[in-house]
Amino acid sequence: MGVCPLDIIVQNKGSRPLYEQIADQIKGAILRGEAQPGEALPSIRALAKALHISILTVQKAYDTLQADGFIETTAGKGCYVAPQSQDFYREEQQKKIEAKFAEAIQIARTSGIPLETLQDLLSLMYEEDE
């Protein structure tokens, strides 16, 4: 198993912290299947050097990814993509969507908007950005 190649781009001018930008891009690579479970991530030092940023920033990104269940860290060996990260993340996202749907359904019921109208609206909005 080699080191997972990642195309990470950070922007200093953005309002989002660099560590969040890194963590989000690695999450995306994992969810798209570009980084497979068990695959090694670049070392903290190597990624910091490649991005021309502090190792502390990369460490914080990796700590965030580990806390969210996306990666596992083995002392002295490095960081690896966690086995269940995709399923875990999707489950978390589905819970967020369900909460938003519950809110929308309550507004629709209170306003007398039928289910078919909600379904049509969801379909239109979902396909709009494709």
Coordinates of C-alpha atoms in Angstrom, one line a residue:
M1 CA 0.0 0.0 0.0
G2 CA 1.5 3.3 -1.1
V3 CA 0.8 6.8 0.1
C4 CA -2.5 8.2 -1.2
P5 CA -1.8 11.0 -3.8
L6 CA -3.9 14.1 -2.9
D7 CA -4.3 17.2 -4.9
I8 CA -4.9 19.7 -2.1
I9 CA -5.1 23.4 -2.8
V10 CA -5.3 25.9 0.0
Q11 CA -6.2 29.6 -0.2
N12 CA -4.7 32.0 2.3
K13 CA -7.2 34.7 1.2
G14 CA -10.3 32.7 2.1
S15 CA -12.3 33.2 5.2
R16 CA -12.0 29.5 6.1
P17 CA -9.0 28.4 8.2
L18 CA -6.4 26.4 6.3
Y19 CA -6.8 23.3 8.4
E20 CA -10.5 23.2 7.5
Q21 CA -9.7 23.5 3.8
I22 CA -7.3 20.6 4.1
A23 CA -9.6 18.4 6.1
D24 CA -12.6 19.1 3.8
Q25 CA -10.5 18.2 0.7
I26 CA -9.3 14.9 2.3
K27 CA -12.9 14.1 3.3
G28 CA -14.0 14.7 -0.3
A29 CA -11.2 12.4 -1.6
I30 CA -12.3 9.7 0.8
L31 CA -15.9 10.0 -0.1
R32 CA -15.2 9.9 -3.8
G33 CA -13.2 6.8 -3.4
E34 CA -9.9 8.5 -4.4
A35 CA -8.5 7.5 -1.0
Q36 CA -9.2 3.9 -0.1
P37 CA -9.6 2.5 3.4
G38 CA -6.2 1.5 4.8
E39 CA -4.4 3.8 2.4
A40 CA -1.7 5.9 4.0
L41 CA -2.0 9.7 3.9
P42 CA 1.0 11.9 3.3
S43 CA 3.0 12.5 6.4
I44 CA 2.3 15.7 8.3
R45 CA 5.8 17.1 7.4
A46 CA 5.5 16.1 3.7
L47 CA 2.1 17.7 3.3
A48 CA 3.1 20.8 5.2
K49 CA 6.2 21.2 3.0
A50 CA 4.2 20.6 -0.2
L51 CA 1.6 23.2 0.8
H52 CA 4.2 25.6 2.2
I53 CA 2.4 25.8 5.5
S54 CA 3.1 25.0 9.2
I55 CA 3.1 21.4 10.3
L56 CA 0.8 22.5 13.2
T57 CA -1.8 23.4 10.6
V58 CA -1.6 20.0 9.0
Q59 CA -1.6 18.4 12.4
K60 CA -4.9 20.2 13.3
A61 CA -6.4 19.0 10.0
Y62 CA -5.4 15.4 10.7
D63 CA -6.7 15.7 14.3
T64 CA -10.1 16.9 12.9
L65 CA -10.2 14.1 10.4
Q66 CA -9.4 11.6 13.2
A67 CA -12.1 13.0 15.5
D68 CA -14.6 12.8 12.7
G69 CA -13.7 9.1 12.1
F70 CA -12.2 9.6 8.6
I71 CA -8.6 8.6 9.5
E72 CA -6.7 6.5 12.0
T73 CA -3.3 7.3 13.4
T74 CA -0.7 4.7 14.3
A75 CA 2.1 6.0 16.4
G76 CA 5.4 5.9 14.5
K77 CA 3.7 4.7 11.3
G78 CA 1.4 7.6 10.2
C79 CA -2.2 8.3 9.3
Y80 CA -4.4 6.0 7.3
V81 CA -7.9 6.2 5.8
A82 CA -10.3 4.6 8.3
P83 CA -12.3 1.5 7.2
Q84 CA -15.8 2.8 7.8
S85 CA -15.3 6.5 7.1
Q86 CA -17.6 6.7 4.0
D87 CA -20.5 5.0 5.7
F88 CA -20.1 7.0 8.9
Y89 CA -20.0 10.3 7.1
R90 CA -23.0 9.5 4.9
E91 CA -25.0 8.5 7.9
E92 CA -24.1 11.8 9.6
Q93 CA -25.1 13.8 6.5
Q94 CA -28.4 11.9 6.2
K95 CA -29.3 12.8 9.8
K96 CA -28.7 16.5 8.9
I97 CA -30.9 16.2 5.8
E98 CA -33.6 14.5 7.8
A99 CA -33.7 17.4 10.3
K100 CA -34.0 19.9 7.4
F101 CA -36.8 17.8 5.8
A102 CA -38.7 17.6 9.1
E103 CA -38.5 21.4 9.3
A104 CA -39.7 21.8 5.6
I105 CA -42.5 19.2 6.2
Q106 CA -43.8 21.1 9.2
I107 CA -43.9 24.4 7.2
A108 CA -45.6 22.6 4.4
R109 CA -48.3 21.1 6.7
T110 CA -48.9 24.3 8.4
S111 CA -49.3 26.1 5.1
G112 CA -51.4 23.4 3.5
I113 CA -48.9 22.5 0.8
P114 CA -49.4 18.9 -0.4
L115 CA -46.7 16.2 -0.4
E116 CA -46.7 16.1 -4.2
T117 CA -45.8 19.8 -4.4
L118 CA -42.9 19.2 -1.9
Q119 CA -41.6 16.3 -4.0
D120 CA -41.8 18.3 -7.2
L121 CA -40.0 21.2 -5.5
L122 CA -37.3 18.9 -4.2
S123 CA -36.8 17.3 -7.6
L124 CA -36.5 20.6 -9.3
M125 CA -34.1 22.0 -6.8
Y126 CA -31.9 18.9 -6.8
E127 CA -31.6 18.7 -10.6
E128 CA -31.1 22.5 -10.9
D129 CA -27.4 22.5 -10.0
E130 CA -26.4 19.5 -12.0

